[in-house]
Structure formats: structure tokens, C-alpha cells
Coordinates of C-alpha atoms in Angstrom, one line a residue:
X1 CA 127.4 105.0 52.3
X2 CA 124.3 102.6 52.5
X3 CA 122.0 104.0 54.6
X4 CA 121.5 100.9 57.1
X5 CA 125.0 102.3 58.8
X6 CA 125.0 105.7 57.4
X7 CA 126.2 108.8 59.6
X8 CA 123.3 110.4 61.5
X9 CA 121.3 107.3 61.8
X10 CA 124.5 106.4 63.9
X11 CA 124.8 109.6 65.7
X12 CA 120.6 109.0 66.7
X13 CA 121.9 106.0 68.1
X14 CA 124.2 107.3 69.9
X15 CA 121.5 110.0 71.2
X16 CA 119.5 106.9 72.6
X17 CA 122.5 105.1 74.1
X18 CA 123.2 108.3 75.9
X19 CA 119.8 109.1 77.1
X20 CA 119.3 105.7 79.0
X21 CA 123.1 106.1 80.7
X22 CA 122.8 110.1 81.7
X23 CA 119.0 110.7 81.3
X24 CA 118.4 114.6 80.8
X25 CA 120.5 117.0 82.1
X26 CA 123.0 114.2 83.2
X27 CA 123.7 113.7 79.4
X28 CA 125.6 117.2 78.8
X29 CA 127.7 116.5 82.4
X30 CA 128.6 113.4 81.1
X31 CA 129.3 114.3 77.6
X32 CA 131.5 118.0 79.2
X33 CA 133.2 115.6 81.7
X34 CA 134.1 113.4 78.4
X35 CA 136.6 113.0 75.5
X36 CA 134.6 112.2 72.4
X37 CA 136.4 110.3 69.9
X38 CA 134.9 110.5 66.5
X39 CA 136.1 107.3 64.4
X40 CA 137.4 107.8 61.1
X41 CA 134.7 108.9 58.6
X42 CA 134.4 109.1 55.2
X43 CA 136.4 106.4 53.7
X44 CA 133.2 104.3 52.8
X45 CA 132.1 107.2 51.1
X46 CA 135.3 106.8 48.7
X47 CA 135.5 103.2 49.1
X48 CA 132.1 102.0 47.5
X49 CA 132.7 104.4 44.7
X50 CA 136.2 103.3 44.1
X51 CA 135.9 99.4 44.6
X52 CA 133.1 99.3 41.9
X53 CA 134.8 98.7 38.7
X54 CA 134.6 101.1 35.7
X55 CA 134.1 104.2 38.1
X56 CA 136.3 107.5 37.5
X57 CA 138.8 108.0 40.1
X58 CA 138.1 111.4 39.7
X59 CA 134.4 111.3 40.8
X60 CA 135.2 111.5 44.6
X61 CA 136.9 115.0 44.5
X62 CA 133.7 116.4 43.5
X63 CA 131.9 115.6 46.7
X64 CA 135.1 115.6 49.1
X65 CA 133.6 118.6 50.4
X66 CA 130.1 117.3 51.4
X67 CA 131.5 114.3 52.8
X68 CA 134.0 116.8 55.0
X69 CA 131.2 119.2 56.1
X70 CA 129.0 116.2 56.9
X71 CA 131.8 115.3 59.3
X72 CA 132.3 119.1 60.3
X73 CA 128.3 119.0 61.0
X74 CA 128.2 115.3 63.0
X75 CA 131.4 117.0 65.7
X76 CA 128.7 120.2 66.0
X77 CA 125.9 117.9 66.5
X78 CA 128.2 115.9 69.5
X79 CA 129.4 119.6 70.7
X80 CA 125.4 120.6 70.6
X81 CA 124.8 118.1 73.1
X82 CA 127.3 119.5 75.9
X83 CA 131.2 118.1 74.0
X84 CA 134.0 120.0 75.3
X85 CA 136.9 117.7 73.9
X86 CA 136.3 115.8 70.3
X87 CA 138.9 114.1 68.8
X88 CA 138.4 114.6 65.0
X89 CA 140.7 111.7 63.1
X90 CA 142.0 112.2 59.2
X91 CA 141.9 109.7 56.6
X92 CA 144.1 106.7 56.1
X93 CA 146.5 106.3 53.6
X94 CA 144.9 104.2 51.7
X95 CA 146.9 104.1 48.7
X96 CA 148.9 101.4 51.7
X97 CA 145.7 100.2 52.5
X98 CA 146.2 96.7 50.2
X99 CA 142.8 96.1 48.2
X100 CA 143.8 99.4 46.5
X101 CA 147.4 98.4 45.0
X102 CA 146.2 95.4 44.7
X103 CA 143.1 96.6 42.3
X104 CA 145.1 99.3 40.9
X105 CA 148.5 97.8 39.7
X106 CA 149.9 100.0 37.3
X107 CA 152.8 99.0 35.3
X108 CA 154.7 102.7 35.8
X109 CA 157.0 102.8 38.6
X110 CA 155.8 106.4 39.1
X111 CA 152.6 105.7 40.5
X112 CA 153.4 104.4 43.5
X113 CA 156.2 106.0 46.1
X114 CA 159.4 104.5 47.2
X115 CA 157.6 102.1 50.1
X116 CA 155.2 100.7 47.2
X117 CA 152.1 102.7 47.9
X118 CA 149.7 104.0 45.5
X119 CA 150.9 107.7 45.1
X120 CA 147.5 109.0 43.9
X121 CA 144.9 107.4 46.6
X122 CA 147.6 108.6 48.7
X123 CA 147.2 112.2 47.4
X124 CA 143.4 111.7 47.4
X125 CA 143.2 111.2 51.5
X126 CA 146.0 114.0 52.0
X127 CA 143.5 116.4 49.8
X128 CA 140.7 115.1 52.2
X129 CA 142.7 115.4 55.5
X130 CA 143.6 119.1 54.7
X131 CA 140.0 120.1 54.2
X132 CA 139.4 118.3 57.2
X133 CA 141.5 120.5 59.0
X134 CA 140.3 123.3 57.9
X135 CA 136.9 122.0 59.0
X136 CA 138.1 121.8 62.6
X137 CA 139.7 125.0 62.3
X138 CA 136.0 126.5 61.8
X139 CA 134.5 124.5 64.4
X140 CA 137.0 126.0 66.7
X141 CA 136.3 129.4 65.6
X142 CA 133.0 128.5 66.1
X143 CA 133.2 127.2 69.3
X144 CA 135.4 128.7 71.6
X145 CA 135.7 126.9 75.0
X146 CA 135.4 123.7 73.3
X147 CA 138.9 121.7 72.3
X148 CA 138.8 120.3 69.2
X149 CA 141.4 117.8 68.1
X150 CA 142.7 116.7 64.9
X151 CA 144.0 113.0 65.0
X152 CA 146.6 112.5 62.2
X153 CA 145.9 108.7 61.0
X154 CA 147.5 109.0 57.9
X155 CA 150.5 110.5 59.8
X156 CA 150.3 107.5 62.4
X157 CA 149.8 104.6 59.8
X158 CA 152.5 106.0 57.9
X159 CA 154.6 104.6 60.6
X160 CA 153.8 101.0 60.0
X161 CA 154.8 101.5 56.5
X162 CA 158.3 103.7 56.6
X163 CA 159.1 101.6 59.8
X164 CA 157.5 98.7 60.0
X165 CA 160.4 96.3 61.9
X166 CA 160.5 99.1 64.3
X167 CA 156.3 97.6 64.9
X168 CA 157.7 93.8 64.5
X169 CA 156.0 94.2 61.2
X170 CA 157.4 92.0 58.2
X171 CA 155.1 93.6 55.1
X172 CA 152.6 96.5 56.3
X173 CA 151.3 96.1 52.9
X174 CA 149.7 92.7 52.4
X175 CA 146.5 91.7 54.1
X176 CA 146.4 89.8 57.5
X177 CA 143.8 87.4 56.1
X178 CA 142.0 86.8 52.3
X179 CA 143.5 85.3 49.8
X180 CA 146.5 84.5 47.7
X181 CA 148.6 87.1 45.2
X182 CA 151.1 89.2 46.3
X183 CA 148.5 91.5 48.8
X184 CA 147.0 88.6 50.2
X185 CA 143.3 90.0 49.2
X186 CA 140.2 89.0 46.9
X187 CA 138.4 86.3 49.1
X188 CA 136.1 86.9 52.4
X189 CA 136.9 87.4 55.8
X190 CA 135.0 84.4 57.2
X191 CA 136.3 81.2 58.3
X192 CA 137.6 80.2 55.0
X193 CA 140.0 83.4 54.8
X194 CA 143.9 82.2 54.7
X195 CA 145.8 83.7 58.0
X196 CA 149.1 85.0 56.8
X197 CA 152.1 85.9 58.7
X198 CA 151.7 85.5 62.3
X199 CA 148.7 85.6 63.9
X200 CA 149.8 86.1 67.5
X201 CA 151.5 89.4 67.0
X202 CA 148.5 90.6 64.6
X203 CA 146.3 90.0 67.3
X204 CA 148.8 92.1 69.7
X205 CA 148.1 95.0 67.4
X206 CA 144.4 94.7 67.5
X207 CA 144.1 92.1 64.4
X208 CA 140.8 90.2 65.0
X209 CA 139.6 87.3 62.7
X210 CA 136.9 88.7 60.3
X211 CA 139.2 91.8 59.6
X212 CA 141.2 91.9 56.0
X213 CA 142.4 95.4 55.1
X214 CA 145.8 95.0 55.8
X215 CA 146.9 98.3 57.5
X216 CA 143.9 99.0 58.7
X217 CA 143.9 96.0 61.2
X218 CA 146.7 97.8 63.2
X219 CA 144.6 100.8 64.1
X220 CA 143.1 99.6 67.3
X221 CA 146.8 99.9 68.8
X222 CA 147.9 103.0 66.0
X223 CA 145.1 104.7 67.1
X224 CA 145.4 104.3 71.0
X225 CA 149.0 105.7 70.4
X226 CA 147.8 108.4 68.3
X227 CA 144.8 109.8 70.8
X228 CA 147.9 109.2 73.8
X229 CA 150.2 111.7 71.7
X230 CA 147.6 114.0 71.4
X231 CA 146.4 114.4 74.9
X232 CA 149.8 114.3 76.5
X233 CA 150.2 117.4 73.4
X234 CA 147.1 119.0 74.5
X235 CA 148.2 118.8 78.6
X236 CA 144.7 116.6 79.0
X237 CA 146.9 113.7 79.9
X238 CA 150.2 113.0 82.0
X239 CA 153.4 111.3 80.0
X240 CA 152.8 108.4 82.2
X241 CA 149.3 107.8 82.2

């Protein structure tokens, strides 16, 4: 992605913020003592290429595996620095996600699934999430004493979409905000962005006003339910913490 918010020059930033709150040897204490919680990378990779019009789908398979031992290099980095628990998370499903059905409408019924996604782009992140995993399996080889997790997202938003009144959700598909059309999307997130179904329960599930990718906005809550799952799994946390 654009190099202004790019991987490593976020990890050296986060190599700063740690040195002024546990200055030298403090830092791989605080860090052991620590779950670090990757956030989901690589989907700006895919997204640029696949929002500009004219590209080839196809393109981002060929560099799926740089992007995934980027990633695989960024947990060894946080590990390097004294990590013993790192919460790795998959992609997204974002053939749900609704900019893509709603750039990609196809007229055949079988290219999307029985809940309305986009069955390829769906395909795409499931191709990525296995290599991913396989990526952590490494690390672990890699680095024993060290627990390394891998957060299912597309598992967890998945949820939203197969049960979404089960999340008081009335269409996981359309954007929160944008603009008209059937997935509410193709106009900013500023102040003119239309709010559309009810704001007060999308801002329950983590919905926050500049945000516009539909099921994307309900990761703040997914994703806290997701990490809680896993460390209850992993015996790091009690059922009722």
C-alpha cells in the first residue's frame, strides 16, 4: 500500500512508542508480559489493486505470497523484540464487504453464494487465509515457547452475514453510511455521507461516523469476541473474564 501507512514504517513506530513507555530492557518484559494483537493486514494490498478500474482480478494471486510473508516477517519482527503471545488475524470476507458487490455486480446467479456475496473475492481471502496459516504454522516451528494465534475473521464476520438477526442486524451487506443504490456506497464518509439503518445500534457494534465499508464497521465488537474465543481456547483467559 502507499508508503505514508505502509507496514514497517508502522512497526518503527511502534518501536518508538514502546521505547518511551518500557525504555530498554523494560521493553521485552512488557512486550513477554503482553498479548500482541496484529490488526488485519493485507487487504489494502488487494484493495487498491482491485478498486482501480480495468485491473485483472487475477493480478493479486501473484503476490498473495509476498504480501503473507510480509506479514509472517512483521509477527517475527514483534516476537524479536521479547512477544510471547501474537494474535495473527485472517482476512475478511470481502466478497460481503459491500463496495465489492456493489462494483462487481454480475448478472449470473452463480457468482455470488446463497447470502448474496461475491463467491470469488470470497475465495480470494479464503486462498489468503490458508497461506496465512501456514505462515503461523512456520513461525511456530520457528519459535517454540512463543504462542502464536490465528484469529479467524472471515470465520467471525461470517456470522453477521448467515445470522445477522441473531446480531440485531437487518442487512449485513449494505453500508452503514455513503450513498444511495442498493449497498448504500459510492460517496464519502464525511459529513455529507447518508446514515442508513439505525445509527444507535451501529454505534453499539463499534460503527463510528467516518466509517463506510459495511461489514467491516462491526469488527471492533466481532473482533473483541473473536480474540475472547480464542484466549478462553488457548486457557490464557477464564470463561468469565
Amino acid at each position: 500500500m502507499p508508503a505514508p501507512s505502509h507496514l514497517y514504517l508502522q512497526l518503527e513506530s511502534f518501536k518508538k512508542v514502546l521505547a518511551r513507555i518500557a525504555p530498554g530492557d523494560a521493553a521485552a518484559k512488557s512486550l513477554g508480559d503482553s498479548l500482541v494483537v496484529m490488526d488485519e493486514i493485507g487487504s489494502n494490498d488487494y484493495n487498491f489493486w482491485f478498486f482501480k478500474p480495468g485491473n485483472p482480478r487475477e493480478t493479486p494471486n501473484q503476490y498473495m505470497l509476498i504480501v503473507v510473508g510480509h506479514i509472517g516477517a512483521a509477527v517475527q519482527e514483534v516476537i524479536s523484540l521479547g512477544a510471547k503471545a501474537v494474535l495473527v488475524p485472517g482476512n475478511f470476507p470481502i466478497g460481503c464487504v459491500p463496495q465489492y458487490p456493489s462494483m462487481f455486480q454480475s448478472t449470473s446467479i452463480l457468482d455470488y453464494d446463497e447470502h448474496g456475496c461475491l463467491v470469488w473475492f470470497n475465495n480470494f481471502s479464503k486462498k489468503h487465509n490458508q497461506l496465512l496459516q501456514q505462515e503461523v504454522a512456520r513461525l511456530r516451528s520457528q519459535n517454540p515457547g512463543v504462542k502464536i494465534i490465528y484469529a479467524d475473521y472471515f470465520g467471525a464476520a461470517m456470522q453477521f452475514v448467515q445470522n445477522p438477526r441473531s446480531y440485531g442486524i437487518d442487512n449485513p451487506l449494505v453500508s452503514c453510511c455513503g450513498g444511495d443504490g442498493q449497498y448504500h456506497t459510492g460517496k464519502g464518509y464525511g459529513k455529507a455521507a447518508k446514515i442508513w439503518g439505525q445509527p444507535g445500534l451501529l454505534r453499539q457494534l463499534g460503527w463510528h461516523p467516518h466509517d463506510g465499508e459495511g461489514i467491516q464497521h462491526h469488527r471492533p465488537r466481532g473482533a473483541e469476541w473473536l480474540i475472547r474465543g480464542h484466549l478462553v481456547a488457548q486457557g490464557m483467559l477464564g470463561q468469565n473474564s
